[in-house]
Amino acid sequence: MTDDELRDAAETAVGQCMAIEPDDSCVVVTDDERIDIGEALYDAASDATGDATLLRYPPGDQHGEEPPAAVAAAMAAADVFLAPTTKSLSHTRARSNACEGGARGATLPGITEDVFLAGLDADYDAISQHCLDVLEQVTEASVIRVETPSGTDITFEPGAREWRADTGIVHEAGGFSNLPAGEVFVSPETADGTYVVDGTMMPHGLLEGGQQLRFDVEDGYVTDISDESVREQVEAGAEQVGRDAYNLAELGIGTNVGVDHLVGSVLLDEKAAGTVHVAIGDDAGIGGDTEAPLHLDGIIKDPTVYADGEEVKLPR
C-alpha cells in the first residue's frame, strides 16, 4: 500500500464526498490502530482548508461506545468531521449531536487500508442515483418483506420512521454518511420473523463454509440468537440497558455497485449492491428511539425484497 494510493482515496473523501472548502474547519478523529488513514485524510483536508485538526485517542471496546468528551466536543465544534476509527462512532450521541448542531460528517468504522482504497475508488454520483432509485420504491410502503434461499423470512413495518439514503455525498450542514457509502435504510417501528445472516457479521467477519447465524424476531425485538459469540455481545449490552439491547434496530439495502463481492468488512460489505443487512441494538442515531451500547449489523446475501407485495428492483 503506497502513500499515493491512500492519498488518492483521501482526496475522494475530502473533495467529492465532503466538498471541504477553504473556510471550513475540519477535524479528523482517529485512533491508534487507524492512524495511517487518519493522517492521509488530515493531509488531504489540510490542502483544502487551513483549519484542519487531527485528533487521536485509544480504540474503544465496542461499536457504538461513546468517545472521550474531548473528541465529542471537537466534532461538535467543527464544520466537517471525518472519523476513521476501529470501533464505530456512527451510532453515538457524539456523532448525532455534532450533526444536529450543524456539522457535516462521515464515519469510517473499522476501516482498513484495503477497504479504504476499494470503497473510495468509486463514482459517488452514480451511487447516489442508485440510492434514490431504491428509496423511491420503498419509502411509501407500509410493510417490507425480505426472503432468502437460506431461510430468511421477515417483515418490517417502518411506521412513521423515515427511510434514509447513505449516498456518500455530504455537502449540506448537518449531513452524515458512512464512508465507504451506498445504502438505503430505516429503523423500523416493529418487525416479526426470522433472518439468517450468511454474509458478514462481527466478531466472525466473513462467514464461510456454509456458516449461518439465525435470529428470531418478535414485536421488534430479537428473541433468539443461534450464535454464542453474537449472543454474548448482546447479553453484555443488556447488562447496561436491559431489553433495549435486543432491539431490531435497522433494515438496510446495499446500493454500491462497485462492491462486487464480500470481503469480511461490515463497513464495506453492508454497502454491496444486491445485499440486505439487519442490525440489533441502538437506533437513536438513525431515526429510532432506542439507545444501546451496541449496533450489530449482519449482512444477508441473495435477498428478495418486497414493498407492500411488489418486488423491489435492487441494484446489482
mmCIF file of C-alpha atoms in Angstrom:
data_model
loop_
_atom_site.group_PDB
_atom_site.id
_atom_site.type_symbol
_atom_site.label_atom_id
_atom_site.label_comp_id
_atom_site.label_asym_id
_atom_site.label_seq_id
_atom_site.Cartn_x
_atom_site.Cartn_y
_atom_site.Cartn_z
ATOM 1 C CA MET A 1 0.000 0.000 0.000
ATOM 2 C CA THR A 2 1.600 3.254 -1.101
ATOM 3 C CA ASP A 3 1.133 6.710 0.357
ATOM 4 C CA ASP A 4 -0.048 7.901 -3.073
ATOM 5 C CA GLU A 5 -2.835 5.292 -3.124
ATOM 6 C CA LEU A 6 -4.009 6.347 0.329
ATOM 7 C CA ARG A 7 -3.792 9.962 -0.727
ATOM 8 C CA ASP A 8 -5.993 9.405 -3.806
ATOM 9 C CA ALA A 9 -8.701 7.751 -1.689
ATOM 10 C CA ALA A 10 -8.453 10.513 0.917
ATOM 11 C CA GLU A 11 -8.858 13.174 -1.763
ATOM 12 C CA THR A 12 -12.071 11.479 -2.964
ATOM 13 C CA ALA A 13 -13.407 11.634 0.602
ATOM 14 C CA VAL A 14 -12.369 15.246 1.166
ATOM 15 C CA GLY A 15 -13.319 16.521 -2.290
ATOM 16 C CA GLN A 16 -16.177 14.594 -3.902
ATOM 17 C CA CYS A 17 -17.808 13.305 -0.727
ATOM 18 C CA MET A 18 -17.351 16.123 1.795
ATOM 19 C CA ALA A 19 -16.659 19.100 -0.513
ATOM 20 C CA ILE A 20 -14.396 20.764 2.070
ATOM 21 C CA GLU A 21 -13.885 24.451 1.292
ATOM 22 C CA PRO A 22 -11.114 26.851 2.389
ATOM 23 C CA ASP A 23 -13.347 28.488 5.018
ATOM 24 C CA ASP A 24 -14.414 25.157 6.583
ATOM 25 C CA SER A 25 -12.982 23.877 9.842
ATOM 26 C CA CYS A 26 -12.310 20.138 9.740
ATOM 27 C CA VAL A 27 -11.413 17.639 12.458
ATOM 28 C CA VAL A 28 -10.169 14.146 11.672
ATOM 29 C CA VAL A 29 -10.885 11.834 14.600
ATOM 30 C CA THR A 30 -8.876 8.611 14.615
ATOM 31 C CA ASP A 31 -7.296 6.098 16.958
ATOM 32 C CA ASP A 32 -4.014 4.295 17.429
ATOM 33 C CA GLU A 33 -4.928 1.464 15.036
ATOM 34 C CA ARG A 34 -6.177 3.665 12.176
ATOM 35 C CA ILE A 35 -3.598 6.441 12.331
ATOM 36 C CA ASP A 36 -2.259 5.942 8.758
ATOM 37 C CA ILE A 37 -5.718 6.502 7.270
ATOM 38 C CA GLY A 38 -6.309 9.357 9.707
ATOM 39 C CA GLU A 39 -3.097 11.058 8.614
ATOM 40 C CA ALA A 40 -3.959 10.611 4.915
ATOM 41 C CA LEU A 41 -7.336 12.274 5.473
ATOM 42 C CA TYR A 42 -5.719 15.028 7.543
ATOM 43 C CA ASP A 43 -3.159 15.735 4.803
ATOM 44 C CA ALA A 44 -5.895 15.933 2.155
ATOM 45 C CA ALA A 45 -8.045 18.139 4.386
ATOM 46 C CA SER A 46 -5.072 20.402 5.080
ATOM 47 C CA ASP A 47 -4.739 21.024 1.350
ATOM 48 C CA ALA A 48 -8.411 22.027 1.196
ATOM 49 C CA THR A 49 -8.518 24.257 4.298
ATOM 50 C CA GLY A 50 -6.094 25.935 6.646
ATOM 51 C CA ASP A 51 -8.251 24.925 9.617
ATOM 52 C CA ALA A 52 -7.704 21.162 9.857
ATOM 53 C CA THR A 53 -7.017 19.206 13.042
ATOM 54 C CA LEU A 54 -6.022 15.587 13.691
ATOM 55 C CA LEU A 55 -7.284 14.130 16.965
ATOM 56 C CA ARG A 56 -6.119 10.673 18.118
ATOM 57 C CA TYR A 57 -7.301 8.543 21.019
ATOM 58 C CA PRO A 58 -7.141 4.867 22.124
ATOM 59 C CA PRO A 59 -9.542 2.463 20.353
ATOM 60 C CA GLY A 60 -12.888 1.850 22.033
ATOM 61 C CA ASP A 61 -14.121 -1.536 23.243
ATOM 62 C CA GLN A 62 -17.440 -1.762 21.380
ATOM 63 C CA HIS A 63 -19.136 -0.364 18.299
ATOM 64 C CA GLY A 64 -21.427 2.459 19.388
ATOM 65 C CA GLU A 65 -19.417 3.263 22.518
ATOM 66 C CA GLU A 66 -19.192 6.994 23.201
ATOM 67 C CA PRO A 67 -15.770 8.581 22.534
ATOM 68 C CA PRO A 68 -13.938 10.701 25.135
ATOM 69 C CA ALA A 69 -15.589 14.033 25.920
ATOM 70 C CA ALA A 70 -12.808 15.987 24.179
ATOM 71 C CA VAL A 71 -13.452 14.065 20.961
ATOM 72 C CA ALA A 72 -17.192 14.723 21.134
ATOM 73 C CA ALA A 73 -16.555 18.425 21.738
ATOM 74 C CA ALA A 74 -14.190 18.675 18.771
ATOM 75 C CA MET A 75 -16.706 17.002 16.461
ATOM 76 C CA ALA A 76 -19.451 19.372 17.594
ATOM 77 C CA ALA A 77 -17.244 22.444 17.118
ATOM 78 C CA ALA A 78 -16.135 21.655 13.549
ATOM 79 C CA ASP A 79 -17.845 22.362 10.245
ATOM 80 C CA VAL A 80 -16.718 18.947 8.988
ATOM 81 C CA PHE A 81 -15.609 15.793 10.771
ATOM 82 C CA LEU A 82 -14.124 12.572 9.427
ATOM 83 C CA ALA A 83 -13.833 9.607 11.799
ATOM 84 C CA PRO A 84 -11.713 6.632 10.689
ATOM 85 C CA THR A 85 -11.860 4.565 13.881
ATOM 86 C CA THR A 86 -11.574 0.942 14.949
ATOM 87 C CA LYS A 87 -14.973 0.973 16.656
ATOM 88 C CA SER A 88 -17.907 2.763 15.082
ATOM 89 C CA LEU A 89 -18.928 6.268 16.114
ATOM 90 C CA SER A 90 -21.911 6.225 13.731
ATOM 91 C CA HIS A 91 -24.492 5.388 16.377
ATOM 92 C CA THR A 92 -23.162 7.558 19.196
ATOM 93 C CA ARG A 93 -24.624 10.673 20.733
ATOM 94 C CA ALA A 94 -21.314 12.407 19.929
ATOM 95 C CA ARG A 95 -21.950 11.910 16.225
ATOM 96 C CA SER A 96 -25.676 12.723 16.270
ATOM 97 C CA ASN A 97 -25.171 15.787 18.470
ATOM 98 C CA ALA A 98 -22.478 17.115 16.134
ATOM 99 C CA CYS A 99 -24.759 16.763 13.116
ATOM 100 C CA GLU A 100 -27.742 18.238 14.944
ATOM 101 C CA GLY A 101 -25.520 21.217 15.715
ATOM 102 C CA GLY A 102 -24.779 21.739 12.010
ATOM 103 C CA ALA A 103 -21.579 19.783 11.432
ATOM 104 C CA ARG A 104 -21.480 17.551 8.375
ATOM 105 C CA GLY A 105 -19.513 14.390 8.756
ATOM 106 C CA ALA A 106 -18.571 10.875 7.803
ATOM 107 C CA THR A 107 -17.580 7.916 9.921
ATOM 108 C CA LEU A 108 -15.312 5.145 8.644
ATOM 109 C CA PRO A 109 -15.779 2.442 11.300
ATOM 110 C CA GLY A 110 -13.388 -0.493 11.250
ATOM 111 C CA ILE A 111 -11.771 0.889 8.115
ATOM 112 C CA THR A 112 -8.674 -0.861 6.769
ATOM 113 C CA GLU A 113 -6.346 0.368 4.074
ATOM 114 C CA ASP A 114 -7.683 -2.222 1.606
ATOM 115 C CA VAL A 115 -11.291 -1.256 2.311
ATOM 116 C CA PHE A 116 -10.395 2.436 2.168
ATOM 117 C CA LEU A 117 -8.994 2.005 -1.338
ATOM 118 C CA ALA A 118 -11.723 -0.346 -2.583
ATOM 119 C CA GLY A 119 -14.593 1.695 -1.173
ATOM 120 C CA LEU A 120 -13.392 5.169 -2.126
ATOM 121 C CA ASP A 121 -12.417 4.182 -5.669
ATOM 122 C CA ALA A 122 -15.995 4.766 -6.777
ATOM 123 C CA ASP A 123 -18.310 7.188 -8.555
ATOM 124 C CA TYR A 124 -20.377 8.564 -5.714
ATOM 125 C CA ASP A 125 -22.692 10.453 -8.027
ATOM 126 C CA ALA A 126 -23.731 7.094 -9.542
ATOM 127 C CA ILE A 127 -24.087 5.533 -6.084
ATOM 128 C CA SER A 128 -26.308 8.425 -5.072
ATOM 129 C CA GLN A 129 -28.605 7.735 -8.037
ATOM 130 C CA HIS A 130 -28.906 4.044 -7.104
ATOM 131 C CA CYS A 131 -29.892 5.115 -3.592
ATOM 132 C CA LEU A 132 -32.611 7.369 -4.954
ATOM 133 C CA ASP A 133 -33.925 4.578 -7.211
ATOM 134 C CA VAL A 134 -34.329 2.191 -4.247
ATOM 135 C CA LEU A 135 -35.683 4.919 -1.998
ATOM 136 C CA GLU A 136 -38.459 5.686 -4.485
ATOM 137 C CA GLN A 137 -39.619 2.056 -4.366
ATOM 138 C CA VAL A 138 -39.713 1.621 -0.578
ATOM 139 C CA THR A 139 -40.372 4.977 1.018
ATOM 140 C CA GLU A 140 -44.201 4.836 0.986
ATOM 141 C CA ALA A 141 -44.550 1.144 1.783
ATOM 142 C CA SER A 142 -46.312 0.041 4.970
ATOM 143 C CA VAL A 143 -44.696 -3.415 5.028
ATOM 144 C CA ILE A 144 -41.310 -4.557 3.775
ATOM 145 C CA ARG A 145 -40.717 -8.294 3.466
ATOM 146 C CA VAL A 146 -37.328 -9.952 2.964
ATOM 147 C CA GLU A 147 -36.878 -13.572 1.907
ATOM 148 C CA THR A 148 -33.746 -15.566 1.050
ATOM 149 C CA PRO A 149 -32.928 -19.136 -0.010
ATOM 150 C CA SER A 150 -31.027 -19.570 3.280
ATOM 151 C CA GLY A 151 -34.191 -19.238 5.370
ATOM 152 C CA THR A 152 -34.783 -15.524 5.938
ATOM 153 C CA ASP A 153 -38.470 -14.631 6.076
ATOM 154 C CA ILE A 154 -39.091 -11.435 7.976
ATOM 155 C CA THR A 155 -41.419 -8.456 7.719
ATOM 156 C CA PHE A 156 -40.665 -4.896 8.805
ATOM 157 C CA GLU A 157 -43.117 -2.083 9.440
ATOM 158 C CA PRO A 158 -41.409 1.305 9.171
ATOM 159 C CA GLY A 159 -44.456 3.104 10.563
ATOM 160 C CA ALA A 160 -43.722 6.811 10.889
ATOM 161 C CA ARG A 161 -39.960 6.254 10.707
ATOM 162 C CA GLU A 162 -38.180 7.872 7.765
ATOM 163 C CA TRP A 163 -36.170 5.942 5.192
ATOM 164 C CA ARG A 164 -32.725 7.446 4.736
ATOM 165 C CA ALA A 165 -30.106 7.278 1.998
ATOM 166 C CA ASP A 166 -26.393 6.972 2.716
ATOM 167 C CA THR A 167 -25.113 8.318 -0.586
ATOM 168 C CA GLY A 168 -21.603 9.395 0.366
ATOM 169 C CA ILE A 169 -22.381 12.930 -0.826
ATOM 170 C CA VAL A 170 -22.295 15.127 2.295
ATOM 171 C CA HIS A 171 -22.336 18.745 1.170
ATOM 172 C CA GLU A 172 -25.042 20.209 3.415
ATOM 173 C CA ALA A 173 -24.784 21.295 7.058
ATOM 174 C CA GLY A 174 -25.944 18.521 9.366
ATOM 175 C CA GLY A 175 -25.456 15.834 6.721
ATOM 176 C CA PHE A 176 -23.970 12.460 7.572
ATOM 177 C CA SER A 177 -22.712 9.345 5.814
ATOM 178 C CA ASN A 178 -20.621 6.267 6.298
ATOM 179 C CA LEU A 179 -17.625 6.020 4.015
ATOM 180 C CA PRO A 180 -17.464 3.863 2.012
ATOM 181 C CA ALA A 181 -21.131 4.596 1.331
ATOM 182 C CA GLY A 182 -24.065 3.205 -0.581
ATOM 183 C CA GLU A 183 -27.213 2.097 1.253
ATOM 184 C CA VAL A 184 -30.849 2.933 1.896
ATOM 185 C CA PHE A 185 -32.004 2.182 5.434
ATOM 186 C CA VAL A 186 -34.730 2.588 8.032
ATOM 187 C CA SER A 187 -35.161 1.967 11.736
ATOM 188 C CA PRO A 188 -38.481 0.099 11.677
ATOM 189 C CA GLU A 189 -41.109 0.583 14.341
ATOM 190 C CA THR A 190 -41.547 -3.184 14.552
ATOM 191 C CA ALA A 191 -40.562 -6.436 12.853
ATOM 192 C CA ASP A 192 -41.502 -10.118 13.007
ATOM 193 C CA GLY A 193 -39.975 -13.265 11.579
ATOM 194 C CA THR A 194 -36.560 -14.822 11.113
ATOM 195 C CA TYR A 195 -33.426 -13.584 9.414
ATOM 196 C CA VAL A 196 -30.384 -15.665 8.580
ATOM 197 C CA VAL A 197 -27.021 -13.943 8.240
ATOM 198 C CA ASP A 198 -24.871 -15.748 5.684
ATOM 199 C CA GLY A 199 -22.556 -12.911 4.635
ATOM 200 C CA THR A 200 -20.563 -10.941 7.202
ATOM 201 C CA MET A 201 -21.056 -10.269 10.898
ATOM 202 C CA MET A 202 -18.740 -9.431 13.747
ATOM 203 C CA PRO A 203 -16.999 -10.993 15.588
ATOM 204 C CA HIS A 204 -16.754 -13.637 12.855
ATOM 205 C CA GLY A 205 -16.068 -11.499 9.802
ATOM 206 C CA LEU A 206 -16.921 -13.197 6.507
ATOM 207 C CA LEU A 207 -18.940 -16.357 7.103
ATOM 208 C CA GLU A 208 -17.649 -19.283 5.076
ATOM 209 C CA GLY A 209 -18.193 -22.999 4.721
ATOM 210 C CA GLY A 210 -21.963 -22.723 4.897
ATOM 211 C CA GLN A 211 -21.922 -20.996 8.301
ATOM 212 C CA GLN A 212 -25.216 -19.246 9.069
ATOM 213 C CA LEU A 213 -26.400 -17.181 12.029
ATOM 214 C CA ARG A 214 -30.131 -17.358 12.776
ATOM 215 C CA PHE A 215 -32.118 -14.638 14.565
ATOM 216 C CA ASP A 216 -35.768 -14.863 15.566
ATOM 217 C CA VAL A 217 -37.663 -11.592 15.936
ATOM 218 C CA GLU A 218 -40.982 -10.848 17.603
ATOM 219 C CA ASP A 219 -42.667 -7.451 18.036
ATOM 220 C CA GLY A 220 -39.466 -5.607 17.136
ATOM 221 C CA TYR A 221 -37.106 -7.487 19.452
ATOM 222 C CA VAL A 222 -34.685 -10.325 18.818
ATOM 223 C CA THR A 223 -35.886 -13.270 20.882
ATOM 224 C CA ASP A 224 -33.359 -15.950 19.922
ATOM 225 C CA ILE A 225 -29.777 -15.867 18.606
ATOM 226 C CA SER A 226 -28.259 -19.112 17.347
ATOM 227 C CA ASP A 227 -24.629 -17.992 17.611
ATOM 228 C CA GLU A 228 -22.955 -17.931 21.016
ATOM 229 C CA SER A 229 -20.416 -15.191 20.196
ATOM 230 C CA VAL A 230 -23.047 -12.752 18.925
ATOM 231 C CA ARG A 231 -25.360 -13.664 21.787
ATOM 232 C CA GLU A 232 -22.630 -12.829 24.302
ATOM 233 C CA GLN A 233 -22.199 -9.354 22.763
ATOM 234 C CA VAL A 234 -25.911 -8.645 23.056
ATOM 235 C CA GLU A 235 -26.065 -10.032 26.594
ATOM 236 C CA ALA A 236 -23.212 -7.710 27.588
ATOM 237 C CA GLY A 237 -25.216 -4.769 26.250
ATOM 238 C CA ALA A 238 -28.297 -5.985 28.097
ATOM 239 C CA GLU A 239 -26.398 -5.776 31.378
ATOM 240 C CA GLN A 240 -26.381 -1.991 30.823
ATOM 241 C CA VAL A 241 -29.716 -1.279 29.129
ATOM 242 C CA GLY A 242 -31.842 -4.402 29.530
ATOM 243 C CA ARG A 243 -34.229 -5.375 26.752
ATOM 244 C CA ASP A 244 -33.177 -2.430 24.566
ATOM 245 C CA ALA A 245 -30.006 -4.313 23.636
ATOM 246 C CA TYR A 246 -32.250 -6.759 21.715
ATOM 247 C CA ASN A 247 -33.972 -4.016 19.714
ATOM 248 C CA LEU A 248 -34.326 -4.735 15.991
ATOM 249 C CA ALA A 249 -32.589 -1.524 15.009
ATOM 250 C CA GLU A 250 -32.204 -1.360 11.242
ATOM 251 C CA LEU A 251 -33.081 -2.716 7.837
ATOM 252 C CA GLY A 252 -30.609 -1.639 5.163
ATOM 253 C CA ILE A 253 -30.339 -2.257 1.411
ATOM 254 C CA GLY A 254 -26.920 -2.045 -0.259
ATOM 255 C CA THR A 255 -26.563 0.150 -3.356
ATOM 256 C CA ASN A 256 -22.815 0.342 -4.061
ATOM 257 C CA VAL A 257 -22.357 -1.448 -7.390
ATOM 258 C CA GLY A 258 -18.586 -1.034 -7.079
ATOM 259 C CA VAL A 259 -18.578 -3.629 -4.272
ATOM 260 C CA ASP A 260 -18.960 -6.856 -6.246
ATOM 261 C CA HIS A 261 -18.011 -9.361 -3.538
ATOM 262 C CA LEU A 262 -17.943 -9.581 0.237
ATOM 263 C CA VAL A 263 -14.572 -9.240 1.938
ATOM 264 C CA GLY A 264 -15.373 -9.603 5.639
ATOM 265 C CA SER A 265 -15.598 -5.896 6.489
ATOM 266 C CA VAL A 266 -19.048 -4.922 7.766
ATOM 267 C CA LEU A 267 -18.402 -1.319 6.712
ATOM 268 C CA LEU A 268 -17.850 -2.303 3.081
ATOM 269 C CA ASP A 269 -19.994 -5.439 2.807
ATOM 270 C CA GLU A 270 -23.201 -3.805 4.064
ATOM 271 C CA LYS A 271 -22.939 -1.433 1.086
ATOM 272 C CA ALA A 272 -22.620 -4.208 -1.507
ATOM 273 C CA ALA A 273 -25.343 -3.848 -4.138
ATOM 274 C CA GLY A 274 -27.941 -6.577 -4.000
ATOM 275 C CA THR A 275 -27.487 -7.361 -0.301
ATOM 276 C CA VAL A 276 -29.569 -6.589 2.765
ATOM 277 C CA HIS A 277 -28.353 -6.020 6.311
ATOM 278 C CA VAL A 278 -30.204 -6.133 9.593
ATOM 279 C CA ALA A 279 -28.898 -4.680 12.862
ATOM 280 C CA ILE A 280 -29.528 -5.196 16.571
ATOM 281 C CA GLY A 281 -29.272 -2.538 19.297
ATOM 282 C CA ASP A 282 -29.028 1.228 19.037
ATOM 283 C CA ASP A 283 -31.184 3.103 16.540
ATOM 284 C CA ALA A 284 -31.356 6.567 18.117
ATOM 285 C CA GLY A 285 -28.862 7.900 15.586
ATOM 286 C CA ILE A 286 -30.845 6.691 12.558
ATOM 287 C CA GLY A 287 -34.376 7.774 13.351
ATOM 288 C CA GLY A 288 -35.365 5.418 16.158
ATOM 289 C CA ASP A 289 -35.772 5.933 19.892
ATOM 290 C CA THR A 290 -33.625 3.178 21.437
ATOM 291 C CA GLU A 291 -30.251 3.940 22.979
ATOM 292 C CA ALA A 292 -27.962 0.962 23.482
ATOM 293 C CA PRO A 293 -24.172 0.485 23.693
ATOM 294 C CA LEU A 294 -24.068 -1.678 20.568
ATOM 295 C CA HIS A 295 -25.175 -1.768 16.944
ATOM 296 C CA LEU A 296 -24.502 -5.147 15.336
ATOM 297 C CA ASP A 297 -25.036 -5.452 11.577
ATOM 298 C CA GLY A 298 -25.411 -8.782 9.803
ATOM 299 C CA ILE A 299 -25.203 -8.980 6.004
ATOM 300 C CA ILE A 300 -27.648 -11.225 4.140
ATOM 301 C CA LYS A 301 -26.898 -12.493 0.631
ATOM 302 C CA ASP A 302 -29.286 -13.060 -2.282
ATOM 303 C CA PRO A 303 -32.388 -11.395 -0.800
ATOM 304 C CA THR A 304 -35.706 -10.802 -2.467
ATOM 305 C CA VAL A 305 -37.284 -7.638 -1.085
ATOM 306 C CA TYR A 306 -40.972 -6.784 -1.348
ATOM 307 C CA ALA A 307 -42.568 -3.397 -0.658
ATOM 308 C CA ASP A 308 -46.282 -3.862 0.018
ATOM 309 C CA GLY A 309 -46.122 -7.065 -2.025
ATOM 310 C CA GLU A 310 -44.263 -5.568 -5.008
ATOM 311 C CA GLU A 311 -40.747 -6.862 -5.642
ATOM 312 C CA VAL A 312 -38.123 -4.156 -5.260
ATOM 313 C CA LYS A 313 -35.617 -3.878 -8.110
ATOM 314 C CA LEU A 314 -32.248 -3.969 -6.389
ATOM 315 C CA PRO A 315 -29.061 -2.604 -7.980
ATOM 316 C CA ARG A 316 -26.653 -5.353 -8.977
#
